[in-house]
């Protein structure tokens, strides 16, 4: 097919923050090739769909997304399928649709310029998980806002029985210490004041510092703590079993490490946790949280939950509600279990009726919502800093994040990237109102 020269690209990312990070890096890669970002898919010569496999019926949704890229005049842009669905489907994509030109996995996207070149003479698939790190091949970071993501770890060896990540993202790997520190310096030099370290199992990060000493995530955080100009550090997503005592202590003594932790538990029933292959119990999870609260009493906790896992009884579900009531999460993500092809849980013969799962999910979310509001209400009257990230819906409104990751709306003449002293004044379920104040009490 004859296509106009590739000038404009559009990258559409779905799913987790790690995909968001990959999407940004692919954009930077294409810009380094001289292409420019298009406003939308309709005006792009090259569209990259950076897909997520965690979504329900992920592959089906991707194929209809691809279909929508066909234009009224019968033409379509060059289409690259990236992300976890690309990894999982591989060459199968080319058998299912004629519209896709390039299939590239999350570990191979640094090959994109070369693949685009090859695609001029035929379709290409690259879902290798090469030993060489893609991070070394990517151009320097360009577009940086006040808050930046930095991938430090990828992949997962945990094999929870419901999850596709170990198959789509591969085995756990940690990026080298010095590369991460260099990237953090580059981000701060370009204006980042907050960095969120990303990884599927970010707290499993391990490496060696410049002196050759072995380090865990807390060692990396302590090194980042020394970067002047960097004011806030966060990390996600963590697994309870990799939550070391050293990392817990870091929450007590590193001021830049924000009082927020996303630590998924998935279920409050030990029987279900075992079937999920989570390798922790509700008791071990709760004692971790107790230690965290000892060192950092105001820490905001967040989690992920799956309801309706195969074999989940009303009693198991009740135990999840009990755990939630005990922890009182500041925020949480919750999902009705849905089978992912190729995972052990998909073949379990005690699948739960979808209607039952949906009804449980509603009850669970109602409980989580009351706690989220309660958490926000408790913070009213606190004086703190917010880092301004964007304009609000109404004229004059600006929105920033509190240390506890709440969205705080203020009406004040401030700009994106400002760190503003506020008093939290009014709580809603999803956001808080604040008033600018003079003094800062972190
Ligand atoms: N069904 C429902 N939720 C799932 N998650 C992962 N796999 C599934 C599945 N098969 C959820 C988990 C995980 C989050 C990112 O997505 O809660 O922590
Ligand atoms: Fe998936 Fe479990 Fe690994 Fe998280 S820890 S990515 S849920 S396999």
Short mmCIF file of C-alpha atoms and ligand atoms in Angstrom, two decimals:
data_model
loop_
_atom_site.label_atom_id
_atom_site.label_comp_id
_atom_site.label_asym_id
_atom_site.label_seq_id
_atom_site.Cartn_x
_atom_site.Cartn_y
_atom_site.Cartn_z
CA UNK A 1 0.00 0.00 0.00
CA UNK A 2 1.22 3.50 -0.82
CA UNK A 3 1.39 5.72 2.17
CA UNK A 4 2.37 9.35 2.57
CA UNK A 5 5.71 9.84 4.36
CA UNK A 6 5.43 9.32 8.08
CA UNK A 7 5.40 12.75 9.65
CA UNK A 8 2.96 12.71 12.50
CA UNK A 9 2.57 10.05 15.15
CA UNK A 10 0.03 9.40 17.87
CA UNK A 11 0.69 7.12 20.84
CA UNK A 12 -2.34 5.92 22.80
CA UNK A 13 -1.50 4.21 26.09
CA UNK A 14 -3.85 2.05 28.14
CA UNK A 15 -3.49 0.57 31.60
CA UNK A 16 -0.89 1.06 34.28
CA UNK A 17 1.65 3.80 34.92
CA UNK A 18 4.38 1.61 33.50
CA UNK A 19 2.60 1.63 30.18
CA UNK A 20 2.28 5.40 30.50
CA UNK A 21 6.04 5.61 30.98
CA UNK A 22 6.67 3.32 27.97
CA UNK A 23 4.28 5.46 25.90
CA UNK A 24 6.23 8.62 26.74
CA UNK A 25 9.52 6.93 25.90
CA UNK A 26 8.16 5.75 22.53
CA UNK A 27 7.04 9.32 21.78
CA UNK A 28 10.51 10.62 22.59
CA UNK A 29 12.01 7.94 20.38
CA UNK A 30 9.81 8.97 17.43
CA UNK A 31 10.55 12.65 18.00
CA UNK A 32 14.26 11.85 17.93
CA UNK A 33 13.57 10.37 14.47
CA UNK A 34 12.23 13.77 13.36
CA UNK A 35 8.52 12.97 13.62
CA UNK A 36 6.08 15.24 15.41
CA UNK A 37 3.19 14.45 17.74
CA UNK A 38 -0.29 14.61 16.17
CA UNK A 39 -3.31 15.94 18.07
CA UNK A 40 -5.23 12.72 17.63
CA UNK A 41 -5.26 9.39 15.82
CA UNK A 42 -7.30 10.82 12.94
CA UNK A 43 -4.51 13.19 11.87
CA UNK A 44 -1.58 10.82 12.46
CA UNK A 45 0.42 8.92 9.83
CA UNK A 46 1.56 6.43 12.46
CA UNK A 47 -0.60 5.29 15.38
CA UNK A 48 0.88 3.29 18.25
CA UNK A 49 -1.65 1.44 20.43
CA UNK A 50 0.19 0.74 23.66
CA UNK A 51 -2.09 -1.95 25.07
CA UNK A 52 -2.86 -3.43 28.47
CA UNK A 53 -3.63 -7.11 29.04
CA UNK A 54 -5.03 -6.68 32.55
CA UNK A 55 -8.26 -5.30 31.13
CA UNK A 56 -11.16 -7.67 30.74
CA UNK A 57 -11.43 -9.12 27.20
CA UNK A 58 -8.25 -7.19 26.48
CA UNK A 59 -7.52 -8.66 23.06
CA UNK A 60 -11.12 -8.26 21.83
CA UNK A 61 -11.14 -4.61 22.83
CA UNK A 62 -7.85 -4.03 21.04
CA UNK A 63 -9.18 -5.49 17.78
CA UNK A 64 -12.17 -3.17 17.85
CA UNK A 65 -9.88 -0.25 18.69
CA UNK A 66 -7.81 -1.14 15.61
CA UNK A 67 -10.97 -1.27 13.50
CA UNK A 68 -11.88 2.26 14.55
CA UNK A 69 -8.63 3.55 13.03
CA UNK A 70 -10.02 2.96 9.52
CA UNK A 71 -10.89 6.32 7.98
CA UNK A 72 -13.96 7.36 6.00
CA UNK A 73 -11.97 7.33 2.72
CA UNK A 74 -10.95 3.70 3.32
CA UNK A 75 -7.34 4.50 4.24
CA UNK A 76 -5.70 3.89 7.59
CA UNK A 77 -2.51 5.09 9.24
CA UNK A 78 0.47 2.83 9.75
CA UNK A 79 -0.51 0.90 12.90
CA UNK A 80 1.85 -0.36 15.57
CA UNK A 81 0.49 -2.64 18.23
CA UNK A 82 2.63 -2.33 21.36
CA UNK A 83 2.28 -3.24 25.04
CA UNK A 84 1.16 -6.42 26.74
CA UNK A 85 -1.54 -7.51 24.28
CA UNK A 86 1.07 -7.32 21.51
CA UNK A 87 3.38 -9.50 23.62
CA UNK A 88 0.66 -12.03 24.36
CA UNK A 89 -0.80 -12.24 20.85
CA UNK A 90 2.43 -11.96 18.82
CA UNK A 91 2.12 -13.02 15.18
CA UNK A 92 -1.50 -14.05 15.84
CA UNK A 93 -2.35 -10.35 15.43
CA UNK A 94 -1.37 -10.43 11.76
CA UNK A 95 -3.62 -13.45 11.22
CA UNK A 96 -6.59 -11.71 12.86
CA UNK A 97 -6.35 -8.32 11.15
CA UNK A 98 -4.76 -6.91 8.03
CA UNK A 99 -4.63 -3.42 9.47
CA UNK A 100 -1.64 -3.84 11.79
CA UNK A 101 1.84 -3.26 10.34
CA UNK A 102 4.07 -3.71 13.39
CA UNK A 103 3.70 -5.81 16.52
CA UNK A 104 6.19 -4.90 19.22
CA UNK A 105 6.44 -6.09 22.82
CA UNK A 106 7.19 -4.02 25.94
CA UNK A 107 10.82 -5.19 26.03
CA UNK A 108 11.52 -4.46 22.37
CA UNK A 109 10.07 -1.02 21.67
CA UNK A 110 13.49 0.60 21.43
CA UNK A 111 13.64 -1.15 18.02
CA UNK A 112 10.69 0.92 16.81
CA UNK A 113 12.57 3.18 14.33
CA UNK A 114 14.13 0.11 12.71
CA UNK A 115 10.79 -1.72 12.65
CA UNK A 116 9.10 1.24 10.96
CA UNK A 117 11.80 1.13 8.31
CA UNK A 118 11.28 -2.61 7.80
CA UNK A 119 7.50 -2.22 7.72
CA UNK A 120 7.81 -0.30 4.44
CA UNK A 121 8.44 -3.64 2.76
CA UNK A 122 6.30 -5.97 4.88
CA UNK A 123 4.72 -6.62 8.24
CA UNK A 124 7.00 -7.17 11.24
CA UNK A 125 6.72 -8.77 14.64
CA UNK A 126 9.25 -8.17 17.43
CA UNK A 127 8.26 -9.67 20.77
CA UNK A 128 11.76 -10.69 21.86
CA UNK A 129 12.85 -10.10 25.41
CA UNK A 130 16.45 -9.16 24.56
CA UNK A 131 19.24 -9.27 27.10
CA UNK A 132 20.37 -5.81 26.11
CA UNK A 133 18.37 -3.20 27.97
CA UNK A 134 16.01 -1.02 25.97
CA UNK A 135 16.69 1.77 28.45
CA UNK A 136 20.26 2.14 27.16
CA UNK A 137 18.99 2.63 23.61
CA UNK A 138 16.42 5.30 24.31
CA UNK A 139 17.10 9.01 23.76
CA UNK A 140 17.45 11.37 26.75
CA UNK A 141 14.27 12.47 28.50
CA UNK A 142 12.75 15.61 27.00
CA UNK A 143 9.25 16.51 28.12
CA UNK A 144 9.27 16.59 31.89
CA UNK A 145 6.57 17.99 34.14
CA UNK A 146 6.84 18.63 37.89
CA UNK A 147 5.98 14.98 38.56
CA UNK A 148 7.80 12.28 36.62
CA UNK A 149 7.73 8.50 36.42
CA UNK A 150 10.95 6.52 36.35
CA UNK A 151 10.87 2.78 35.64
CA UNK A 152 13.43 1.03 37.84
CA UNK A 153 12.24 -2.56 37.69
CA UNK A 154 10.22 -4.63 35.27
CA UNK A 155 8.62 -8.03 35.17
CA UNK A 156 7.44 -10.42 37.81
CA UNK A 157 8.40 -13.87 39.10
CA UNK A 158 5.51 -14.20 41.53
CA UNK A 159 3.04 -16.01 39.27
CA UNK A 160 -0.16 -15.15 41.09
CA UNK A 161 -2.56 -17.64 39.54
CA UNK A 162 -4.91 -15.00 38.05
CA UNK A 163 -2.27 -12.74 36.50
CA UNK A 164 -0.77 -12.43 33.01
CA UNK A 165 2.09 -10.11 33.93
CA UNK A 166 4.77 -12.80 34.39
CA UNK A 167 3.97 -13.97 30.83
CA UNK A 168 3.69 -10.55 29.15
CA UNK A 169 6.40 -8.61 30.96
CA UNK A 170 8.75 -11.51 31.63
CA UNK A 171 11.00 -12.25 34.59
CA UNK A 172 11.93 -9.67 37.21
CA UNK A 173 14.81 -7.44 36.19
CA UNK A 174 16.23 -4.40 37.97
CA UNK A 175 17.81 -1.50 36.11
CA UNK A 176 21.32 -0.65 37.31
CA UNK A 177 21.69 1.80 40.19
CA UNK A 178 23.86 4.37 38.41
CA UNK A 179 21.58 4.50 35.33
CA UNK A 180 18.59 5.22 37.54
CA UNK A 181 20.41 7.92 39.47
CA UNK A 182 21.55 9.52 36.19
CA UNK A 183 18.02 9.48 34.81
CA UNK A 184 16.73 11.01 38.05
CA UNK A 185 19.30 13.82 37.79
CA UNK A 186 18.25 14.44 34.19
CA UNK A 187 14.57 14.58 35.21
CA UNK A 188 15.28 17.03 38.04
CA UNK A 189 17.46 19.20 35.77
CA UNK A 190 14.47 19.42 33.40
CA UNK A 191 12.06 20.48 36.12
CA UNK A 192 10.81 17.38 37.98
CA UNK A 193 10.25 17.98 41.71
CA UNK A 194 8.65 14.64 42.38
CA UNK A 195 9.71 11.23 41.05
CA UNK A 196 7.66 8.05 41.26
CA UNK A 197 9.76 4.91 40.89
CA UNK A 198 7.87 2.33 38.88
CA UNK A 199 7.98 -1.43 38.66
CA UNK A 200 5.54 -4.35 38.56
CA UNK A 201 7.30 -5.38 41.76
CA UNK A 202 9.16 -2.21 42.48
CA UNK A 203 10.16 -3.18 46.02
CA UNK A 204 11.90 -6.27 44.64
CA UNK A 205 14.43 -3.89 43.05
CA UNK A 206 18.00 -4.86 43.85
CA UNK A 207 21.37 -3.71 42.64
CA UNK A 208 24.79 -2.46 43.59
CA UNK A 209 25.70 1.11 44.40
CA UNK A 210 28.74 2.87 42.92
CA UNK A 211 30.96 1.33 45.59
CA UNK A 212 29.77 -2.16 44.66
CA UNK A 213 27.70 -2.63 47.82
CA UNK A 214 24.44 -4.58 47.41
CA UNK A 215 21.38 -2.37 47.78
CA UNK A 216 17.62 -2.81 47.98
CA UNK A 217 15.01 -0.23 47.06
CA UNK A 218 15.64 1.71 50.26
CA UNK A 219 19.30 2.16 49.22
CA UNK A 220 18.15 3.60 45.92
CA UNK A 221 15.71 5.90 47.70
CA UNK A 222 18.45 7.07 50.08
CA UNK A 223 20.63 7.96 47.08
CA UNK A 224 17.75 9.83 45.43
CA UNK A 225 17.17 11.65 48.71
CA UNK A 226 20.55 13.37 48.19
CA UNK A 227 19.57 14.93 44.85
CA UNK A 228 18.97 18.60 45.51
CA UNK A 229 15.93 19.94 43.72
CA UNK A 230 14.15 16.61 44.09
CA UNK A 231 11.56 17.13 46.80
CA UNK A 232 9.26 14.13 46.72
CA UNK A 233 9.82 10.43 46.16
CA UNK A 234 7.14 7.76 45.70
CA UNK A 235 7.16 4.18 44.41
CA UNK A 236 4.68 1.65 43.10
CA UNK A 237 3.57 -1.20 42.90
CA UNK A 238 4.88 -3.23 45.83
CA UNK A 239 4.41 -6.85 46.85
CA UNK A 240 3.97 -7.56 50.59
CA UNK A 241 6.66 -10.25 50.52
CA UNK A 242 9.32 -7.81 49.29
CA UNK A 243 8.53 -5.18 51.93
CA UNK A 244 11.86 -5.35 53.80
CA UNK A 245 12.45 -3.93 57.26
CA UNK A 246 14.98 -1.51 55.72
CA UNK A 247 12.35 -0.15 53.36
CA UNK A 248 9.85 0.21 56.19
CA UNK A 249 12.43 2.14 58.21
CA UNK A 250 13.06 4.43 55.23
CA UNK A 251 9.43 5.55 55.58
CA UNK A 252 10.27 6.69 59.10
CA UNK A 253 13.40 8.69 58.43
CA UNK A 254 13.44 9.96 54.83
CA UNK A 255 11.43 13.15 54.68
CA UNK A 256 11.27 13.19 50.90
CA UNK A 257 9.66 9.74 50.87
CA UNK A 258 5.96 10.58 50.81
CA UNK A 259 3.62 9.02 53.41
CA UNK A 260 1.76 6.87 50.92
CA UNK A 261 2.05 3.19 50.06
CA UNK A 262 0.25 1.12 47.45
CA UNK A 263 0.46 -2.42 48.82
CA UNK A 264 -2.06 -4.78 47.21
CA UNK A 265 -3.43 -7.66 49.28
CA UNK A 266 -6.10 -8.88 46.78
CA UNK A 267 -8.15 -10.84 49.35
CA UNK A 268 -8.72 -11.06 53.09
CA UNK A 269 -9.17 -14.84 53.08
CA UNK A 270 -6.10 -16.99 53.66
CA UNK A 271 -7.74 -19.82 51.74
CA UNK A 272 -8.17 -17.62 48.67
CA UNK A 273 -4.71 -16.06 49.07
CA UNK A 274 -3.29 -19.57 48.93
CA UNK A 275 -5.28 -20.40 45.79
CA UNK A 276 -4.02 -17.11 44.31
CA UNK A 277 -0.44 -18.18 45.11
CA UNK A 278 0.12 -14.89 46.90
CA UNK A 279 2.54 -16.50 49.40
CA UNK A 280 1.44 -14.23 52.24
CA UNK A 281 -1.40 -14.34 54.75
CA UNK A 282 -3.74 -11.66 56.04
CA UNK A 283 -1.86 -11.83 59.36
CA UNK A 284 1.57 -11.26 57.77
CA UNK A 285 0.09 -8.42 55.71
CA UNK A 286 -1.50 -6.75 58.72
CA UNK A 287 1.69 -6.97 60.77
CA UNK A 288 3.58 -5.25 57.93
CA UNK A 289 1.06 -2.42 58.00
CA UNK A 290 1.39 -2.19 61.76
CA UNK A 291 5.18 -1.77 61.43
CA UNK A 292 4.68 0.90 58.76
CA UNK A 293 2.27 2.78 60.97
CA UNK A 294 4.71 2.58 63.86
CA UNK A 295 7.42 4.35 61.85
CA UNK A 296 5.07 6.68 59.96
CA UNK A 297 1.74 7.03 61.78
CA UNK A 298 0.11 9.21 59.11
CA UNK A 299 0.93 6.88 56.19
CA UNK A 300 -1.91 6.62 53.65
CA UNK A 301 -2.49 3.06 52.47
CA UNK A 302 -3.78 1.91 49.14
CA UNK A 303 -4.51 -1.56 47.80
CA UNK A 304 -5.85 -3.74 45.00
CA UNK A 305 -8.68 -6.23 45.48
CA UNK A 306 -10.09 -9.04 43.39
CA UNK A 307 -13.56 -10.36 44.24
CA UNK A 308 -15.11 -13.52 42.86
CA UNK A 309 -11.83 -15.45 42.50
CA UNK A 310 -12.64 -19.13 41.72
CA UNK A 311 -14.00 -20.83 44.83
CA UNK A 312 -14.60 -17.59 46.80
CA UNK A 313 -17.45 -18.17 49.26
CA UNK A 314 -19.56 -15.52 50.97
CA UNK A 315 -17.46 -16.26 54.08
CA UNK A 316 -14.18 -15.62 52.17
CA UNK A 317 -15.63 -12.39 50.81
CA UNK A 318 -16.73 -11.34 54.31
CA UNK A 319 -13.12 -11.80 55.45
CA UNK A 320 -12.01 -9.38 52.73
CA UNK A 321 -14.55 -6.82 53.98
CA UNK A 322 -13.28 -7.37 57.55
CA UNK A 323 -9.69 -6.79 56.47
CA UNK A 324 -10.70 -3.59 54.67
CA UNK A 325 -12.51 -2.36 57.78
CA UNK A 326 -9.45 -3.07 59.86
CA UNK A 327 -7.00 -1.29 57.53
CA UNK A 328 -9.17 1.66 56.44
CA UNK A 329 -7.56 2.40 53.08
CA UNK A 330 -7.12 5.96 51.86
CA UNK A 331 -7.79 4.69 48.34
CA UNK A 332 -8.01 1.38 46.51
CA UNK A 333 -8.56 -0.32 43.18
CA UNK A 334 -10.95 -3.23 42.99
CA UNK A 335 -11.87 -5.67 40.28
CA UNK A 336 -14.28 -8.53 39.63
CA UNK A 337 -12.15 -11.56 38.81
CA UNK A 338 -12.10 -12.40 35.15
CA UNK A 339 -10.18 -15.32 33.67
CA UNK A 340 -7.08 -14.52 31.62
CA UNK A 341 -6.25 -17.16 29.03
CA UNK A 342 -3.11 -19.10 29.90
CA UNK A 343 -3.23 -18.45 33.65
CA UNK A 344 -3.81 -21.33 36.12
CA UNK A 345 -6.91 -19.73 37.66
CA UNK A 346 -8.62 -19.63 34.26
CA UNK A 347 -8.64 -23.46 34.29
CA UNK A 348 -9.96 -23.83 37.85
CA UNK A 349 -13.34 -25.56 37.78
CA UNK A 350 -14.97 -23.57 40.58
CA UNK A 351 -15.49 -20.29 38.67
CA UNK A 352 -17.91 -17.86 40.32
CA UNK A 353 -21.06 -16.63 38.64
CA UNK A 354 -20.46 -13.14 37.21
CA UNK A 355 -23.63 -11.79 38.78
CA UNK A 356 -22.36 -12.84 42.22
CA UNK A 357 -18.95 -11.21 41.58
CA UNK A 358 -20.55 -7.97 40.42
CA UNK A 359 -22.77 -7.80 43.48
CA UNK A 360 -19.78 -8.43 45.78
CA UNK A 361 -17.77 -5.80 43.96
CA UNK A 362 -20.50 -3.23 44.59
CA UNK A 363 -20.55 -4.00 48.31
CA UNK A 364 -16.76 -3.88 48.50
CA UNK A 365 -16.55 -0.58 46.64
CA UNK A 366 -19.26 0.99 48.81
CA UNK A 367 -17.16 0.14 51.87
CA UNK A 368 -13.93 1.38 50.31
CA UNK A 369 -15.64 4.64 49.32
CA UNK A 370 -16.77 5.35 52.87
CA UNK A 371 -13.20 4.86 54.10
CA UNK A 372 -11.77 7.06 51.37
CA UNK A 373 -14.10 9.88 52.38
CA UNK A 374 -13.32 9.24 56.05
CA UNK A 375 -9.60 9.45 55.33
CA UNK A 376 -10.03 12.74 53.48
CA UNK A 377 -12.18 14.14 56.29
CA UNK A 378 -9.50 13.25 58.86
CA UNK A 379 -6.97 15.38 57.02
CA UNK A 380 -9.13 18.54 57.19
CA UNK A 381 -7.40 21.29 59.13
CA UNK A 382 -3.91 19.99 58.32
CA UNK A 383 -1.38 22.43 56.99
CA UNK A 384 0.75 20.93 54.29
CA UNK A 385 2.36 21.44 50.87
CA UNK A 386 0.76 20.58 47.58
CA UNK A 387 2.63 20.25 44.30
CA UNK A 388 0.58 21.89 41.55
CA UNK A 389 0.06 19.53 38.59
CA UNK A 390 -2.71 21.00 36.46
CA UNK A 391 -5.50 23.54 36.06
CA UNK A 392 -8.89 22.66 37.51
CA UNK A 393 -12.20 22.57 35.64
CA UNK A 394 -13.26 26.05 36.69
CA UNK A 395 -11.40 29.23 35.83
CA UNK A 396 -8.90 30.14 38.53
CA UNK A 397 -8.79 26.64 40.02
CA UNK A 398 -5.52 24.75 40.24
CA UNK A 399 -5.03 21.15 41.35
CA UNK A 400 -2.07 19.71 43.22
CA UNK A 401 -1.28 16.58 45.18
CA UNK A 402 -0.90 16.39 48.93
CA UNK A 403 1.83 14.17 50.41
CA UNK A 404 -0.95 11.53 50.90
CA UNK A 405 -1.67 11.63 47.13
CA UNK A 406 -4.99 13.40 47.54
CA UNK A 407 -6.03 15.78 44.76
CA UNK A 408 -6.32 19.22 46.33
CA UNK A 409 -8.18 22.03 44.57
CA UNK A 410 -7.23 25.62 45.37
CA UNK A 411 -8.21 28.99 43.99
CA UNK A 412 -4.99 30.98 43.99
CA UNK A 413 -2.68 32.63 41.46
CA UNK A 414 -0.24 29.71 41.32
CA UNK A 415 1.23 27.83 38.40
CA UNK A 416 2.00 24.24 37.44
CA UNK A 417 5.15 23.10 39.26
CA UNK A 418 4.68 25.39 42.28
CA UNK A 419 4.91 23.87 45.74
CA UNK A 420 2.18 25.69 47.64
CA UNK A 421 1.51 25.84 51.38
CA UNK A 422 -2.16 25.12 52.04
CA UNK A 423 -4.60 24.30 54.76
CA UNK A 424 -6.93 21.45 53.80
CA UNK A 425 -10.43 22.81 54.29
CA UNK A 426 -13.20 20.67 52.82
CA UNK A 427 -13.30 16.95 51.96
CA UNK A 428 -15.07 15.15 49.14
CA UNK A 429 -14.68 11.47 48.24
CA UNK A 430 -12.27 12.13 45.37
CA UNK A 431 -10.79 15.53 46.09
CA UNK A 432 -10.19 18.07 48.80
CA UNK A 433 -10.43 21.80 48.83
CA UNK A 434 -7.56 23.80 50.23
CA UNK A 435 -6.70 27.39 51.11
CA UNK A 436 -3.31 28.86 50.40
CA UNK A 437 -1.49 29.76 53.61
CA UNK A 438 1.72 31.56 54.43
CA UNK A 439 3.62 29.08 56.50
CA UNK A 440 4.55 25.52 55.66
CA UNK A 441 4.30 22.73 58.17
CA UNK A 442 5.10 19.50 56.39
N1 LIG B 1 -9.02 -10.47 37.15
C1 LIG B 1 -9.30 -9.36 37.88
N2 LIG B 1 -8.36 -8.51 38.34
C2 LIG B 1 -7.07 -8.77 38.03
N3 LIG B 1 -5.93 -8.13 38.33
C3 LIG B 1 -4.90 -8.79 37.77
N4 LIG B 1 -5.35 -9.87 37.10
C4 LIG B 1 -6.71 -9.90 37.26
C5 LIG B 1 -7.74 -10.78 36.81
N5 LIG B 1 -7.46 -11.86 36.11
C6 LIG B 1 -5.87 -6.93 39.18
C7 LIG B 1 -5.07 -7.20 40.47
C8 LIG B 1 -3.78 -6.43 40.25
C9 LIG B 1 -4.30 -5.30 39.40
C10 LIG B 1 -3.25 -4.54 38.65
O1 LIG B 1 -5.20 -5.89 38.50
O2 LIG B 1 -5.77 -6.66 41.58
O3 LIG B 1 -3.15 -6.02 41.43
FE1 LIG B 2 0.73 -10.15 38.77
FE2 LIG B 2 1.08 -11.19 41.21
FE3 LIG B 2 3.19 -10.35 39.78
FE4 LIG B 2 1.48 -8.55 40.80
S1 LIG B 2 2.78 -9.97 41.97
S2 LIG B 2 2.33 -8.57 38.69
S3 LIG B 2 -0.47 -9.65 40.62
S4 LIG B 2 1.86 -12.06 39.26
#
